[in-house]
Amino acid sequence: MAVYTEVSFAEADALLQQLGLGALESMQGCAGGIENTNYFVTTRRGAQSRDYVLTLFERLSSAQLPFYLQLMKHLAQRGMAVPEPHGDTLGELVLHVKGKPAAVVDKLHGASELRPGPVHCAQIGAMLANMHLAGRDFALKQPNLRGLSWWNETVPEVLPYLNDSQASLITRELAYQNQLATLPAYAALPRGPIHADLFCNNALFEMVAGQPVLSGVFDFYFAAVDSWLFDLAVCLNDWCIDPQSGTHLAVNAHHFLSAYHAVRPLQAAEKELLPALLRAAALRFWLSRLWDFYLPRQASMLQAHDPKHFERVLGHRASAVLDYPALEARS
């Protein structure tokens, strides 16, 4: 989250009262993340206070937003612990503030666990599988806007900023992913709505009887229709990676995958192609962090992520011995 567009207290109050959510008591800009302007807001109706998140979308258009907001509402109505968007009197979820498309969603409670252990990984694995199943009957479609087409467009833009070793790694991996996309086994992977950005900082836990319990996941604004396996790979590359070295944490991964598989059993082709998708997910986030680091936008509150982390992750994923027999056998 970040603040690119300043919203006054009076402007936010007027919007929230129009939505029937009560009078604004407090608002605070959010410094984390890089894509949108976000405020935490608290309203009061009678004796009751409620917390929401007001988001102004800096890159997404009004035409793109119904997919994300309707998906969140779809999942919330099927019992998933995700923020539910609030519409106006006509039920419209896409709002407008300061000339920007906007949304107001419930604020989840709890805290992110940035050093997750097996208990956290098992819960997020089960949650991801349940979200995939809950989204099967979601009617709207949205391609992955940070998928292969975007990688092919963006690699040339960041190459001038890379040293020879980095340039070699990113161009080799892009060629590998373009080859992967031509395989029938890849095209046949089970697909549906995915979160596509379910990092540790996009999930919250609360302590219940001394144990962490997942209270919800949020930030669906990279969601898309893509392979469920890519969603797994995104999670595995954050929840099951050592944050300093970028190396694989086998115990975390075992608990994550076991919990996911217990809800939605993985197909043989998914097990076979998982290593290749781990590479894809690492490339996607290294590339987006390079882009945001070297070609940033102005924001009053912005914390750019270090691209080197996912460079390390991709290096480990791409160099693993005998990690990709499925793809290599078809090359």
Coordinates of C-alpha atoms in Angstrom, one line a residue:
M1 CA 0.0 0.0 0.0
A2 CA 1.1 3.6 -0.5
V3 CA -0.4 7.1 -0.8
Y4 CA -0.1 8.7 -4.3
T5 CA -3.4 10.7 -4.1
E6 CA -4.1 12.8 -1.1
V7 CA -7.7 12.5 0.2
S8 CA -9.0 15.0 2.8
F9 CA -10.9 14.0 5.9
A10 CA -14.0 15.8 4.5
E11 CA -13.9 13.9 1.2
A12 CA -13.5 10.6 2.8
D13 CA -16.3 11.4 5.3
A14 CA -18.7 12.3 2.5
L15 CA -18.1 9.1 0.6
L16 CA -18.5 6.9 3.7
Q17 CA -21.7 8.6 4.7
Q18 CA -23.1 8.2 1.1
L19 CA -22.4 4.5 1.4
G20 CA -24.3 4.3 4.7
L21 CA -21.3 3.3 6.6
G22 CA -21.4 6.0 9.2
A23 CA -19.5 9.2 10.0
L24 CA -15.7 9.2 9.7
E25 CA -13.9 9.2 13.0
S26 CA -10.3 8.7 11.9
M27 CA -8.2 8.0 8.8
Q28 CA -4.6 7.1 8.3
G29 CA -2.6 6.7 5.1
C30 CA -0.9 3.3 4.6
A31 CA 2.8 3.1 3.8
G32 CA 3.2 -0.5 2.7
G33 CA 3.0 -1.8 -0.8
I34 CA 3.4 0.1 -4.1
E35 CA 0.3 -0.1 -6.4
N36 CA -2.5 1.9 -5.0
T37 CA -3.4 4.7 -2.6
N38 CA -4.8 3.2 0.7
Y39 CA -6.3 4.7 3.8
F40 CA -7.4 2.9 7.0
V41 CA -10.7 4.6 8.1
T42 CA -12.9 4.2 11.1
T43 CA -16.5 5.2 11.1
R44 CA -19.2 5.4 13.8
R45 CA -22.9 4.6 13.5
G46 CA -24.6 5.2 16.9
A47 CA -22.5 3.4 19.5
Q48 CA -20.7 1.1 17.0
S49 CA -17.4 1.8 15.4
R50 CA -16.3 -0.1 12.2
D51 CA -13.0 -0.3 10.4
Y52 CA -12.6 -0.2 6.6
V53 CA -10.0 0.3 3.9
L54 CA -10.5 3.1 1.3
T55 CA -8.5 2.4 -1.8
L56 CA -7.9 4.6 -4.8
F57 CA -6.6 2.8 -7.8
E58 CA -3.6 4.4 -9.5
R59 CA -3.1 1.9 -12.4
L60 CA -6.2 -0.1 -12.7
S61 CA -9.1 1.3 -14.7
S62 CA -12.8 1.4 -13.8
A63 CA -13.4 -1.2 -16.5
Q64 CA -10.9 -3.6 -14.9
L65 CA -12.1 -3.3 -11.3
P66 CA -15.4 -5.2 -11.3
F67 CA -13.4 -8.5 -11.7
Y68 CA -11.4 -7.9 -8.5
L69 CA -14.2 -6.4 -6.4
Q70 CA -16.9 -8.9 -7.5
L71 CA -14.4 -11.8 -6.9
M72 CA -13.9 -10.6 -3.3
K73 CA -17.6 -10.3 -2.8
H74 CA -18.1 -13.8 -4.3
L75 CA -15.6 -15.3 -2.0
A76 CA -16.8 -13.5 1.1
Q77 CA -20.4 -14.7 0.4
R78 CA -19.1 -18.3 0.3
G79 CA -17.5 -18.0 3.7
M80 CA -14.0 -17.1 2.8
A81 CA -12.3 -14.7 5.2
V82 CA -11.6 -11.9 2.7
P83 CA -12.6 -8.2 2.8
E84 CA -16.1 -7.6 1.5
P85 CA -16.5 -4.5 -0.7
H86 CA -19.4 -2.1 0.0
G87 CA -21.5 -0.7 -2.8
D88 CA -23.6 2.5 -3.2
T89 CA -27.3 2.6 -3.3
L90 CA -27.3 1.0 -6.7
G91 CA -25.0 -1.8 -5.6
E92 CA -22.1 -0.4 -7.6
L93 CA -18.8 -1.5 -6.1
V94 CA -16.6 0.8 -8.2
L95 CA -16.7 4.2 -6.6
H96 CA -14.8 7.5 -7.6
V97 CA -12.7 9.8 -5.4
K98 CA -10.6 12.7 -6.7
G99 CA -11.2 11.6 -10.2
K100 CA -9.8 8.1 -9.5
P101 CA -11.7 4.8 -9.3
A102 CA -12.0 3.7 -5.7
A103 CA -13.4 1.0 -3.4
V104 CA -14.3 0.7 0.3
V105 CA -13.9 -2.8 1.8
D106 CA -14.1 -4.3 5.3
K107 CA -10.8 -4.1 7.3
L108 CA -9.7 -7.5 8.6
H109 CA -8.2 -7.8 12.0
G110 CA -5.0 -9.5 13.2
A111 CA -1.4 -9.2 12.3
S112 CA 0.8 -10.5 9.5
E113 CA 3.4 -13.1 10.3
L114 CA 6.5 -12.3 8.3
R115 CA 8.5 -15.3 9.7
P116 CA 5.9 -18.0 9.2
G117 CA 6.4 -21.5 10.5
P118 CA 4.7 -24.8 9.6
V119 CA 1.5 -23.9 11.5
H120 CA 1.0 -20.7 9.5
C121 CA 1.9 -22.5 6.2
A122 CA -0.6 -25.3 6.7
Q123 CA -3.4 -22.8 7.3
I124 CA -2.6 -20.6 4.3
G125 CA -2.3 -23.8 2.1
A126 CA -5.8 -24.9 3.1
M127 CA -7.2 -21.4 2.7
L128 CA -5.7 -21.1 -0.8
A129 CA -7.2 -24.5 -1.9
N130 CA -10.6 -23.5 -0.5
M131 CA -10.5 -20.2 -2.3
H132 CA -9.7 -22.0 -5.6
L133 CA -12.7 -24.2 -5.1
A134 CA -14.9 -21.4 -4.1
G135 CA -14.0 -19.5 -7.2
R136 CA -14.9 -22.2 -9.7
D137 CA -18.4 -20.8 -10.4
F138 CA -17.2 -17.2 -10.6
A139 CA -18.4 -15.9 -14.0
L140 CA -16.1 -12.9 -14.7
K141 CA -12.8 -13.3 -16.6
Q142 CA -9.6 -11.4 -16.3
P143 CA -6.2 -12.3 -17.7
N144 CA -3.1 -12.2 -15.6
L145 CA -1.9 -8.6 -16.2
R146 CA 1.5 -9.5 -14.7
G147 CA 1.8 -12.7 -16.7
L148 CA 3.9 -13.8 -19.7
S149 CA 2.9 -11.0 -22.0
W150 CA 3.9 -8.4 -19.4
W151 CA 7.2 -10.1 -18.8
N152 CA 8.0 -10.0 -22.5
E153 CA 7.2 -6.3 -22.6
T154 CA 9.0 -5.3 -19.4
V155 CA 12.3 -7.2 -19.5
P156 CA 13.6 -4.9 -22.3
E157 CA 12.7 -1.9 -20.1
V158 CA 14.8 -3.1 -17.1
L159 CA 17.7 -4.6 -19.0
P160 CA 19.7 -1.3 -19.2
Y161 CA 19.8 -1.2 -15.4
L162 CA 21.2 -4.8 -15.0
N163 CA 24.7 -6.1 -14.9
D164 CA 25.8 -8.8 -17.2
S165 CA 25.1 -11.6 -14.8
Q166 CA 21.6 -10.3 -14.0
A167 CA 20.8 -9.7 -17.7
S168 CA 21.9 -13.2 -18.6
L169 CA 19.7 -14.7 -15.8
I170 CA 16.6 -12.8 -16.7
T171 CA 16.8 -13.3 -20.5
R172 CA 17.5 -17.1 -20.0
E173 CA 14.5 -17.4 -17.7
L174 CA 12.2 -15.4 -20.0
A175 CA 13.2 -17.8 -22.9
Y176 CA 12.5 -20.8 -20.6
Q177 CA 9.1 -19.5 -19.6
N178 CA 8.1 -18.7 -23.2
Q179 CA 9.0 -22.3 -24.1
L180 CA 7.1 -23.6 -21.1
A181 CA 4.0 -21.8 -22.3
T182 CA 4.0 -23.8 -25.6
L183 CA 3.7 -27.2 -23.9
P184 CA 0.3 -29.0 -23.9
A185 CA 0.8 -30.0 -20.3
Y186 CA 1.1 -26.4 -19.3
A187 CA -2.0 -25.4 -21.3
A188 CA -4.0 -28.2 -19.6
L189 CA -3.2 -27.2 -16.0
P190 CA -6.4 -26.6 -13.9
R191 CA -7.3 -22.9 -14.0
G192 CA -9.6 -20.5 -12.3
P193 CA -9.5 -17.2 -10.3
I194 CA -6.3 -16.9 -8.4
H195 CA -5.1 -14.3 -5.8
A196 CA -1.6 -14.1 -7.5
D197 CA 0.0 -12.0 -4.7
L198 CA -0.7 -14.0 -1.5
F199 CA 2.5 -13.1 0.4
C200 CA 2.9 -13.2 4.1
N201 CA 2.0 -9.5 4.4
N202 CA -1.4 -10.1 2.7
A203 CA -2.6 -12.5 5.3
L204 CA -3.5 -11.9 9.0
F205 CA -3.4 -14.1 12.1
E206 CA -4.9 -13.8 15.5
M207 CA -3.8 -15.6 18.6
V208 CA -6.5 -18.0 19.9
A209 CA -5.8 -20.0 23.1
G210 CA -2.1 -19.3 22.5
Q211 CA -2.1 -20.5 18.9
P212 CA -2.0 -18.5 15.6
V213 CA -5.3 -18.7 13.7
L214 CA -5.6 -17.3 10.1
S215 CA -8.2 -14.5 10.3
G216 CA -8.2 -13.6 6.6
V217 CA -6.4 -12.7 3.4
F218 CA -6.6 -9.4 1.4
D219 CA -5.2 -7.4 -1.4
F220 CA -6.8 -9.1 -4.4
Y221 CA -5.8 -6.4 -6.9
F222 CA -3.5 -8.7 -8.9
A223 CA -6.1 -11.4 -9.1
A224 CA -6.7 -13.1 -12.4
V225 CA -7.8 -16.2 -14.1
D226 CA -4.7 -18.3 -14.4
S227 CA -3.4 -21.7 -13.4
W228 CA -4.0 -22.6 -9.8
L229 CA -0.4 -24.0 -9.8
F230 CA 1.0 -20.5 -10.4
D231 CA -0.9 -19.3 -7.3
L232 CA 0.7 -22.1 -5.3
A233 CA 4.1 -21.2 -6.6
V234 CA 3.7 -17.5 -5.6
C235 CA 2.9 -18.6 -2.1
L236 CA 5.7 -21.2 -1.9
N237 CA 8.2 -18.5 -3.0
D238 CA 7.3 -16.3 0.0
W239 CA 5.9 -18.5 2.8
C240 CA 8.5 -21.3 2.3
I241 CA 11.6 -19.3 1.5
D242 CA 14.4 -18.1 3.9
P243 CA 14.1 -14.3 3.8
Q244 CA 17.8 -13.7 4.0
S245 CA 19.2 -16.3 1.6
G246 CA 16.2 -17.0 -0.7
T247 CA 16.6 -20.7 -0.1
H248 CA 13.8 -23.3 0.1
L249 CA 12.4 -24.1 3.5
A250 CA 11.4 -27.8 3.1
V251 CA 9.4 -28.1 6.3
N252 CA 7.2 -25.1 5.6
A253 CA 6.7 -26.3 2.0
H254 CA 5.7 -29.8 3.2
H255 CA 3.0 -28.4 5.5
F256 CA 1.7 -25.9 2.9
L257 CA 1.4 -28.5 0.1
S258 CA 0.0 -31.2 2.4
A259 CA -2.7 -28.9 3.6
Y260 CA -3.5 -27.7 0.1
H261 CA -3.6 -31.2 -1.3
A262 CA -5.9 -32.4 1.5
V263 CA -8.5 -29.9 0.3
R264 CA -7.9 -30.0 -3.5
P265 CA -5.6 -32.9 -4.5
L266 CA -3.0 -31.9 -7.0
Q267 CA -3.0 -33.6 -10.4
A268 CA 0.0 -35.5 -11.6
A269 CA 0.8 -32.8 -14.2
E270 CA 0.7 -30.2 -11.5
K271 CA 3.2 -32.1 -9.4
E272 CA 5.4 -32.5 -12.4
L273 CA 5.4 -28.8 -13.5
L274 CA 5.5 -27.2 -10.0
P275 CA 9.3 -26.6 -10.2
A276 CA 8.9 -24.8 -13.5
L277 CA 6.1 -22.6 -12.1
L278 CA 8.2 -21.8 -9.0
R279 CA 10.7 -20.3 -11.5
A280 CA 7.8 -18.4 -13.2
A281 CA 6.6 -16.9 -9.9
A282 CA 10.2 -15.9 -9.0
L283 CA 10.7 -14.2 -12.3
R284 CA 7.4 -12.4 -12.1
F285 CA 8.2 -10.8 -8.7
W286 CA 11.9 -10.1 -9.5
L287 CA 10.8 -8.3 -12.7
S288 CA 8.0 -6.3 -11.0
R289 CA 10.4 -5.2 -8.2
L290 CA 13.1 -4.2 -10.8
W291 CA 10.5 -2.2 -12.6
D292 CA 9.2 -0.4 -9.5
F293 CA 12.8 0.1 -8.2
Y294 CA 14.3 1.6 -11.4
L295 CA 11.2 3.2 -12.9
P296 CA 9.3 4.4 -9.8
R297 CA 6.2 6.6 -9.6
Q298 CA 5.9 9.5 -7.1
A299 CA 4.1 8.8 -3.9
S300 CA 3.9 10.7 -0.6
M301 CA 4.4 7.3 1.3
L302 CA 6.3 4.6 -0.6
Q303 CA 8.4 1.7 0.4
A304 CA 10.0 0.1 -2.6
H305 CA 10.8 -3.6 -2.3
D306 CA 14.4 -4.8 -2.8
P307 CA 14.7 -6.6 -6.1
K308 CA 17.7 -8.6 -5.0
H309 CA 15.6 -11.0 -2.9
F310 CA 13.7 -12.4 -5.8
E311 CA 16.9 -12.5 -7.9
R312 CA 18.3 -14.8 -5.2
V313 CA 15.1 -16.9 -5.2
L314 CA 15.1 -17.3 -9.0
G315 CA 18.8 -18.2 -8.9
H316 CA 18.1 -21.0 -6.4
R317 CA 15.0 -22.2 -8.3
A318 CA 16.7 -22.2 -11.7
S319 CA 19.9 -23.9 -10.5
A320 CA 18.3 -26.8 -8.6
V321 CA 19.7 -30.1 -9.7
L322 CA 17.2 -32.2 -11.7
D323 CA 14.5 -29.8 -10.6
Y324 CA 12.7 -29.7 -14.0
P325 CA 12.6 -33.1 -15.6
A326 CA 9.1 -32.6 -17.0
L327 CA 10.1 -29.6 -19.1
E328 CA 13.5 -30.8 -20.1
A329 CA 12.1 -34.1 -21.3
R330 CA 9.9 -32.2 -23.8
S331 CA 12.5 -29.7 -24.9

